[in-house]
Coordinates of C-alpha atoms and ligand atoms in Angstrom, one line a residue:
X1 CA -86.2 78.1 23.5
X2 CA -83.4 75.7 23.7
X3 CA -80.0 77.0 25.0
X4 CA -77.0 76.4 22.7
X5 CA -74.4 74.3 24.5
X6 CA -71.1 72.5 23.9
X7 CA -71.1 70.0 22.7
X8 CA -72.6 71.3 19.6
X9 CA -73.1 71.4 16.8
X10 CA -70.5 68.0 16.6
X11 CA -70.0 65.9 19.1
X12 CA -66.8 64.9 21.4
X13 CA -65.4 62.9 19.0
X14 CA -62.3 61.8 17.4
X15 CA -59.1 63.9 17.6
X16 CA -61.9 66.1 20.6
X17 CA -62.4 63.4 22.7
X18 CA -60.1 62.9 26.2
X19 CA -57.0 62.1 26.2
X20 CA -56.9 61.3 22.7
X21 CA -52.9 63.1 22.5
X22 CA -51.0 60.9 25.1
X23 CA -47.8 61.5 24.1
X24 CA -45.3 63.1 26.1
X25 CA -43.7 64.9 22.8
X26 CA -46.5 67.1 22.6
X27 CA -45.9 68.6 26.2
X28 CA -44.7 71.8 27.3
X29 CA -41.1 71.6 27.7
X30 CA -40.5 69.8 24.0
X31 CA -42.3 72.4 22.4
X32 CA -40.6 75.5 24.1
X33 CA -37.6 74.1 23.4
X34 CA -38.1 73.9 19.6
X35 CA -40.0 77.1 19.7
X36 CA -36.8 79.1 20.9
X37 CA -34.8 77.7 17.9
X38 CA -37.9 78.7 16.0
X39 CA -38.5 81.8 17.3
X40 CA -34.0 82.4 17.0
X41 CA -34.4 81.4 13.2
X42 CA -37.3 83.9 12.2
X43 CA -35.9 87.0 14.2
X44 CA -32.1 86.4 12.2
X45 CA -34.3 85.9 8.9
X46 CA -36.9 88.8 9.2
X47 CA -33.9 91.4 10.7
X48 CA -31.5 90.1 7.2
X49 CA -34.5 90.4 5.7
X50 CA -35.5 93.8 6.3
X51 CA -31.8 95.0 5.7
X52 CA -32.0 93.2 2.2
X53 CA -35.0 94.5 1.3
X54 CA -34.0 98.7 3.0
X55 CA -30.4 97.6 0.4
X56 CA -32.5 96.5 -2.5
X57 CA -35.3 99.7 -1.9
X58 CA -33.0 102.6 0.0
X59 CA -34.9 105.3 1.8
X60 CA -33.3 108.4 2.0
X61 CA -32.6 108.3 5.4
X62 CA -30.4 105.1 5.4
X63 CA -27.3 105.6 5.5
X64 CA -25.3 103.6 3.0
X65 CA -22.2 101.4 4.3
X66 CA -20.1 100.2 1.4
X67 CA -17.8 98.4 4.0
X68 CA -17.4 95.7 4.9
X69 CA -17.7 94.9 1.6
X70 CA -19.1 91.5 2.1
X71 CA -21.8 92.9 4.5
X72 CA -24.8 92.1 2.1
X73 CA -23.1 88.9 1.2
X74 CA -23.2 87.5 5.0
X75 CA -26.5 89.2 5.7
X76 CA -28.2 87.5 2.8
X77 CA -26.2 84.5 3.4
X78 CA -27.9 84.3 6.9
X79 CA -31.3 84.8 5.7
X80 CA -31.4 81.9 3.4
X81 CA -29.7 79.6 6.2
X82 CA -32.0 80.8 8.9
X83 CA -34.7 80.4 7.0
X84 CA -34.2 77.4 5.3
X85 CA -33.5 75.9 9.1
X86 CA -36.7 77.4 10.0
X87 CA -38.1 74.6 7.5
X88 CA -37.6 71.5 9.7
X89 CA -37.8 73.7 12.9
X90 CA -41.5 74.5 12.1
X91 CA -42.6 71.4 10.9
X92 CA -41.2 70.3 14.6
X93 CA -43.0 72.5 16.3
X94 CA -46.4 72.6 14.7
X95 CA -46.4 68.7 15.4
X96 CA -45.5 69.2 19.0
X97 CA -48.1 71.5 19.4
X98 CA -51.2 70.8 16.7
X99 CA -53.2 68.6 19.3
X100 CA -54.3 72.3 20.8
X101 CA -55.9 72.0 17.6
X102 CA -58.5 69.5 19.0
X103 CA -58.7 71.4 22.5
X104 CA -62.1 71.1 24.2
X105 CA -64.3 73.3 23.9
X106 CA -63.0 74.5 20.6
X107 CA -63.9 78.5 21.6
X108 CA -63.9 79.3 25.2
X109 CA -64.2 83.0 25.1
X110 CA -63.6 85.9 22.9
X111 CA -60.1 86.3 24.3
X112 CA -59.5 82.2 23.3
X113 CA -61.1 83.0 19.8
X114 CA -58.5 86.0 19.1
X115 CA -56.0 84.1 20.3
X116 CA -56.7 81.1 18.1
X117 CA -57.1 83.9 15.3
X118 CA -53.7 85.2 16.1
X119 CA -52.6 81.3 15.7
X120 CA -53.9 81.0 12.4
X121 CA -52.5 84.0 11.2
X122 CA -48.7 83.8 12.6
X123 CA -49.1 79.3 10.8
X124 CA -50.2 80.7 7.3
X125 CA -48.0 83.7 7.6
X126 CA -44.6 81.3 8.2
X127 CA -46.0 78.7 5.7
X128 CA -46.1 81.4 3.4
X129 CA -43.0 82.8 3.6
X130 CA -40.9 79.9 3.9
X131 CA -42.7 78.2 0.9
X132 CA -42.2 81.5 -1.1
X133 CA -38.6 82.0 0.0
X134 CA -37.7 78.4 -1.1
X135 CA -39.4 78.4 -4.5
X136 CA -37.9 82.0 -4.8
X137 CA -34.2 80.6 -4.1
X138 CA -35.0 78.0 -6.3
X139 CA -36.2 80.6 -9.2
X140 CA -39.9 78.8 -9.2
X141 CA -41.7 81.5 -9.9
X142 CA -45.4 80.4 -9.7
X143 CA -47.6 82.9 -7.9
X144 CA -49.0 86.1 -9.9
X145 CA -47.9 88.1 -7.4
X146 CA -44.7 90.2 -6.9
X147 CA -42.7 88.1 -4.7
X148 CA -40.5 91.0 -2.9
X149 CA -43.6 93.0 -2.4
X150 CA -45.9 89.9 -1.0
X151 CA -43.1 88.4 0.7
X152 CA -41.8 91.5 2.5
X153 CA -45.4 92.4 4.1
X154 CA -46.3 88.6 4.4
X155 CA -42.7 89.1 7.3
X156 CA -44.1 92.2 8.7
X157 CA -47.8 90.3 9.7
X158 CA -46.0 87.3 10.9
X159 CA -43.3 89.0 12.8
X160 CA -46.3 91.5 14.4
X161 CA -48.4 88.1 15.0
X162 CA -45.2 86.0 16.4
X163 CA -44.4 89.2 18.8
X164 CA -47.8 88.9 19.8
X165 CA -48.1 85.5 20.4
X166 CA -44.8 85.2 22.3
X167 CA -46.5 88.2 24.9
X168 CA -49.4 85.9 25.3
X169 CA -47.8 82.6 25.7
X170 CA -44.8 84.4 28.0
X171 CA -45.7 82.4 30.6
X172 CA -46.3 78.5 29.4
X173 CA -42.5 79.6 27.6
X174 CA -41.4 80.5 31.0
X175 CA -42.6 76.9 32.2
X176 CA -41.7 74.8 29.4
X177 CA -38.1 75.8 30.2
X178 CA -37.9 75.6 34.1
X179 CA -39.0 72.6 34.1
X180 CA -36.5 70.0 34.3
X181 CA -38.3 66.9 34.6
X182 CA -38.8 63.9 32.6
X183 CA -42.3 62.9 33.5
X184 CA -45.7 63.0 31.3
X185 CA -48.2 65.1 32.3
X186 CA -50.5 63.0 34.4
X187 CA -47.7 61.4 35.3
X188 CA -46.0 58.3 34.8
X189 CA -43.9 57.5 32.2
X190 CA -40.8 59.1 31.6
X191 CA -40.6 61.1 28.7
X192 CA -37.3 61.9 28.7
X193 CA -36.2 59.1 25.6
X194 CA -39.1 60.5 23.3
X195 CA -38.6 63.7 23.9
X196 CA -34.9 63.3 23.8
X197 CA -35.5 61.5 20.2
X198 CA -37.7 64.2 18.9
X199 CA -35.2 66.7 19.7
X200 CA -32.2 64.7 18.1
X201 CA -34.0 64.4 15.3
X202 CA -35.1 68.1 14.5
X203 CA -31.5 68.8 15.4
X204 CA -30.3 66.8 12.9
X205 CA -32.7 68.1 10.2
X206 CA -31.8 71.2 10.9
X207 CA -27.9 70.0 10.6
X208 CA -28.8 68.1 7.2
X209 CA -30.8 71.3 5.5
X210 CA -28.1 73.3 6.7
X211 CA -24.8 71.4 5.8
X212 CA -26.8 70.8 2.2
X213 CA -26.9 74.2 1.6
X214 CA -24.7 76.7 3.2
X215 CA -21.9 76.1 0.4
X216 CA -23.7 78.1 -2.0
X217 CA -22.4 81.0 0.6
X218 CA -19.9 79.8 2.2
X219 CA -17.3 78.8 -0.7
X220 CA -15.4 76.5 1.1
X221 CA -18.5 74.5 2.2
X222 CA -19.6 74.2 -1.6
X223 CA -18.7 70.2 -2.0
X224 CA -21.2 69.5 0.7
X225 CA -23.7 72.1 -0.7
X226 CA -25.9 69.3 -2.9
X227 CA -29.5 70.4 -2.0
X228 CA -28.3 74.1 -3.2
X229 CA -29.3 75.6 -6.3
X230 CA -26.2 76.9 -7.2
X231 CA -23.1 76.1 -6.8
X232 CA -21.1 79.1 -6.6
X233 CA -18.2 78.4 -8.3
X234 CA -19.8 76.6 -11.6
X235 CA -20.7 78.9 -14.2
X236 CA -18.3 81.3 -16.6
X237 CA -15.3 82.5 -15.3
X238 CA -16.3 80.5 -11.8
X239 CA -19.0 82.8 -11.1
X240 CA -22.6 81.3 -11.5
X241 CA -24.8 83.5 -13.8
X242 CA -28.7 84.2 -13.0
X243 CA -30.0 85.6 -16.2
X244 CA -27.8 84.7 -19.8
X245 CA -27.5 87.5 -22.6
X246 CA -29.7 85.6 -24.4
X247 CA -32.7 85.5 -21.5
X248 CA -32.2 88.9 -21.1
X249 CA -32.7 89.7 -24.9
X250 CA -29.6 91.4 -25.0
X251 CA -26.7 89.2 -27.3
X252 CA -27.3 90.7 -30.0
X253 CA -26.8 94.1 -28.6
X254 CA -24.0 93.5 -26.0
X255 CA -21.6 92.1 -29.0
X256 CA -22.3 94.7 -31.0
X257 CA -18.8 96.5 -32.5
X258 CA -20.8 99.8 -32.3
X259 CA -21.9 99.8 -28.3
X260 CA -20.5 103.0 -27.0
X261 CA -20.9 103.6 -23.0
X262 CA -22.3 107.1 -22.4
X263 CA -21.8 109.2 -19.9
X264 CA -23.9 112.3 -19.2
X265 CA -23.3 114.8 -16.3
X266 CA -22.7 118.3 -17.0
X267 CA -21.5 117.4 -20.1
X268 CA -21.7 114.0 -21.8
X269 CA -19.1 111.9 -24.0
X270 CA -19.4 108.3 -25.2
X271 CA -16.6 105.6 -25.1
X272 CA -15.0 102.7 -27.2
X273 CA -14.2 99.5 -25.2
X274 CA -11.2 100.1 -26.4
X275 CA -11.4 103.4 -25.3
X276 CA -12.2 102.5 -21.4
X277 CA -9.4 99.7 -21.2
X278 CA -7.1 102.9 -22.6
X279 CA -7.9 104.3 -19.1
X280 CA -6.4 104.1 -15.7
X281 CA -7.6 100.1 -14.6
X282 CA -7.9 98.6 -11.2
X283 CA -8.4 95.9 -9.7
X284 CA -11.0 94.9 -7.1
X285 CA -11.9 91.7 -4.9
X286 CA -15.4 91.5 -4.1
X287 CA -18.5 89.4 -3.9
X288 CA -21.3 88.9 -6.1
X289 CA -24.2 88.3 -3.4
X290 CA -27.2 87.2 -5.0
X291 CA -30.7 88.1 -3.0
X292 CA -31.4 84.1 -3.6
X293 CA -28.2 83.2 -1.1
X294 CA -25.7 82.5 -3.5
X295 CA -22.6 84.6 -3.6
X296 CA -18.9 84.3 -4.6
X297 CA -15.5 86.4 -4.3
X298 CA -14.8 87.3 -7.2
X299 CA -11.8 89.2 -8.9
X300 CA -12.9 92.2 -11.1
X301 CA -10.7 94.9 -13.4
X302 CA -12.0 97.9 -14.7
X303 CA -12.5 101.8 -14.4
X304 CA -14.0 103.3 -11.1
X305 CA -17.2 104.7 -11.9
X306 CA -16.1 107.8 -10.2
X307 CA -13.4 108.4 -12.7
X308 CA -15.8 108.0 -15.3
X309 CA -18.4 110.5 -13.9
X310 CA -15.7 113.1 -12.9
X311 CA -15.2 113.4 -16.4
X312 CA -18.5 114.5 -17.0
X313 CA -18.4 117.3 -14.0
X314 CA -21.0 115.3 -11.5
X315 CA -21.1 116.7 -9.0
X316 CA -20.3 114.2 -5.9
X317 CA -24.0 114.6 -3.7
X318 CA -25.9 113.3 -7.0
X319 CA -27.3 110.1 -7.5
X320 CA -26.7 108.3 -11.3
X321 CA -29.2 105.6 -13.4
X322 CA -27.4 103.1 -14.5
X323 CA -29.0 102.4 -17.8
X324 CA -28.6 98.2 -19.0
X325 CA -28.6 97.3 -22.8
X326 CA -32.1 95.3 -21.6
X327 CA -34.7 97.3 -22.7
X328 CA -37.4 95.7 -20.6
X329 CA -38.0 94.8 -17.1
X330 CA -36.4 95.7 -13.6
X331 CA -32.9 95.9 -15.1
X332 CA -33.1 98.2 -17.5
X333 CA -32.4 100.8 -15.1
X334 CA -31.5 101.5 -11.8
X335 CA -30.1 104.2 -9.3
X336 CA -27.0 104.1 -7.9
X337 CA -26.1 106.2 -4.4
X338 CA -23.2 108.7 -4.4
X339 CA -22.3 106.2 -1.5
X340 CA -21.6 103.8 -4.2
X341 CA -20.5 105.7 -6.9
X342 CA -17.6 107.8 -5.3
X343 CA -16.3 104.7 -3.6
X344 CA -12.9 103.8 -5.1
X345 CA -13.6 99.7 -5.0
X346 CA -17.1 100.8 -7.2
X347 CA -16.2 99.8 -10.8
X348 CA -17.1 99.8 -14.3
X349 CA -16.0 96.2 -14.5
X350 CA -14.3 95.1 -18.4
X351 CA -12.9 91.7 -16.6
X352 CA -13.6 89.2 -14.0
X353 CA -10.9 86.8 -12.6
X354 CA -8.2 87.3 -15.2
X355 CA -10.5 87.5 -18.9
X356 CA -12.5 89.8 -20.7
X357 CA -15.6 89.2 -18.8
X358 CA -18.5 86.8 -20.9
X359 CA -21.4 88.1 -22.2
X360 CA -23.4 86.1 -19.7
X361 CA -21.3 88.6 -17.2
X362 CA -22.1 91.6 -19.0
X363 CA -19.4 92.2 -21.5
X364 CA -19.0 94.8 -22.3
X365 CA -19.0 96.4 -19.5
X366 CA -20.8 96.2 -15.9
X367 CA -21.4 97.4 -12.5
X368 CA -19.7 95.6 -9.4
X369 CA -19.5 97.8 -6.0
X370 CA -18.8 97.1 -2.6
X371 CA -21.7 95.6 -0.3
X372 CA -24.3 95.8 -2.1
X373 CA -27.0 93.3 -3.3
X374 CA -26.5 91.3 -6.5
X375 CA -29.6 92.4 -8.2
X376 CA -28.0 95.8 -8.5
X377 CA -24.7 95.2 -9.9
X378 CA -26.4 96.0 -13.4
X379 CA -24.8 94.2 -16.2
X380 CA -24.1 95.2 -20.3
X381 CA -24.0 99.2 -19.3
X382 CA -24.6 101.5 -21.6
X383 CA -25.6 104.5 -20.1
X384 CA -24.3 106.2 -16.4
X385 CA -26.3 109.5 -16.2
X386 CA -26.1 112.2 -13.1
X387 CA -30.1 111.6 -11.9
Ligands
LIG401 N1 -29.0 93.9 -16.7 C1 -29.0 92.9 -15.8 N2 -28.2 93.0 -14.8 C2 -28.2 92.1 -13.8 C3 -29.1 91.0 -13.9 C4 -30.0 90.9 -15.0 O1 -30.8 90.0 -15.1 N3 -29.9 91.9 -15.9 N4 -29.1 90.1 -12.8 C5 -28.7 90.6 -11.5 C6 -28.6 89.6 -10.5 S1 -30.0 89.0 -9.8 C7 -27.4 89.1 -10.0 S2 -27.3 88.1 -8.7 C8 -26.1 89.5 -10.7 C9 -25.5 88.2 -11.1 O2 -24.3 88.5 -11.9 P1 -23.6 87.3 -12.7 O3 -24.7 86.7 -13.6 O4 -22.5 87.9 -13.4 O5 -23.2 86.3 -11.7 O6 -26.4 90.3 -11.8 C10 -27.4 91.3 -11.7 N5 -27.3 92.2 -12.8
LIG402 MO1 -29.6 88.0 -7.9

């Protein structure tokens, strides 16, 4: 019987054979360079992440901080950046390092297999979430999958494969970086003005993705922000909208002269508009923060929810649904914490930056409360019931 030897079953060819990746880009020092700034950019977007996703999903034990109020809005804010940097910072790195691709012989032992496993695994996993988050952000929605559910686990496996990967690969990292000096491996030709070039130029991706985008964050940046999908002072009122009335299904409903907000604790009454802007009003400044990175001060006038609810005898350790005039889909209802509730900025919102807030903004009435993610500030209320 024949033994089964390398090279088989294809020969030393091609991208395998010698010396076929000469370039000093694709040594050690380039890529650990680019890998911390990789490796900086997925630990700030997988830590914001898990916080947005614990905000958006609260487990019991979390405690709930309403302040600062603009927590969620930088948190989220950071996630987007970092991991729309990530982008450029990836596609850097996987070129500096895809010749280990072709390395010869393609399995040298179990340990080289799992390891080349664990490869595989952490490139589709970062692939995956930075093409979902950036078709998310731009509201592309064209997987049949739940994004938040596919897109939080996706982080978990690619976090547990880049912890992993950084433990095995400790000590090239630890190389890569000591060493100072400019030559090739093999010697020879200084590789400083390559690898100088390659640097610059990922740099200045990143610079470019970021300076494009930030603005739909950070307000004062917004001119700049052309490659962001919003713009987060252009919509009604100067606040951008994500769903209208009318693709929520709820026009009709939300101008109708008959909507009444309810209010059920230990006793339940139901209110005019005219009726709610009778009662005590104030007046709040804070952010809408979308999940998708956009967010904007904003200000907002109406009646704090805890008002409201005292006047149905909730008690104050009790949670509420916030019930929407939308009568499908993840709006419809949701829960809001006493954390939330009993906080004096939390309000039933009737106006936003000086009018009667649009229909798009969910006149008649809607939720805004301190630091928490936009996909919860529930719009065209109808219902606040003790859970
Ligand atoms: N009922 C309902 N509330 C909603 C939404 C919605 O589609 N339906 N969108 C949410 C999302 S994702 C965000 S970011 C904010 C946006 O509020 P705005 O449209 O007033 O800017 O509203 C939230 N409240
Ligand atoms: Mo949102």
């Amino acid at each position: 019987m024949r033994k089964l030897r390398w090279p088989l079953p294809w020969p030393r060819a091609g991208p395998f054979r010698e010396g076929a990746f000469r370039s000093p880009l694709h040594e050690e020092r380039t890529a650990s360079l680019i890998s911390t700034a990789l490796g900086l950019a997925f630990g700030i977007t997988f830590l914001t992440g898990v916080f947005s996703h614990l905000l958006q999903h609260p487990p019991s034990w979390l405690p709930l901080v309403t302040r600062p109020v603009w927590i969620y809005r930088v948190t989220e804010g950071a996630h987007v950046a970092s991991g729309l940097a990530a982008v450029p910072l990836l596609a850097a790195k996987l070129w500096t390092v895809y010749p280990q691709l072709f390395s010869w012989p393609p399995l040298r032992s179990i340990a080289h297999g799992l390891e080349r496993v664990l490869i595989a695994v952490l490139v589709a996993g970062s692939v995956f979430e930075l093409a979902t988050g950036l078709l998310n952000i731009i509201q592309w929605y064209v997987w049949p999958f739940s994004f938040v559910t596919a897109h939080y686990w996706v982080a978990w496996i690619t976090i547990g494969a880049l912890v992993t990967h950084l433990a095995v690969k400790a000590p090239a990292i630890a190389r890569g970086l000591r060493r100072s000096g400019s030559t090739a491996p093999g010697g020879g030709t200084p590789a400083s003005v390559s690898r100088r070039a390659i640097l610059t130029a990922t740099g200045a991706a990143v610079a470019v993705v970021t300076a494009t985008t930030v603005g739909q964050s950070v307000t004062s940046l917004r001119r700049l922000a052309v490659l962001a999908p919003r713009d987060p002072r252009n919509g009604p009122q100067h606040v951008p909208i994500n769903r209208t009335a009318a693709q929520a299904g709820v026009r009709k409903a939300a101008d109708d002269p008959t909507w009444r907000l309810t209010v059920r604790g230990s006793w339940s009454y139901r209110l005019t508009r005219a009726a709610l802007e009778a009662m005590p009003q104030h007046r709040v400044r804070l952010p809408i923060a979308c999940v998708d990175g956009w967010s904007v001060d904003a200000d907002w006038t109406g009646v704090r929810v805890r008002d409201l609810l005292a006047r149905a005898g909730a008690s104050g350790g009790a949670a509420i649904w916030v019930v929407s005039l939308e009568q499908t889909g993840a709006y419809k209802v949701s829960l809001m914490e006493p954390q939330y509730w009993r906080d004096p900025l939390t309000l039933l919102a009737l106006r936003l930056n000086g009018a009667p807030l649009s229909v798009d903004h969910g006149y008649p009435a809607r939720i805004i409360a301190p630091g928490r993610p936009g996909v919860r500030q529930t719009k065209w209320v109808s219902v606040l019931e003790v859970a």
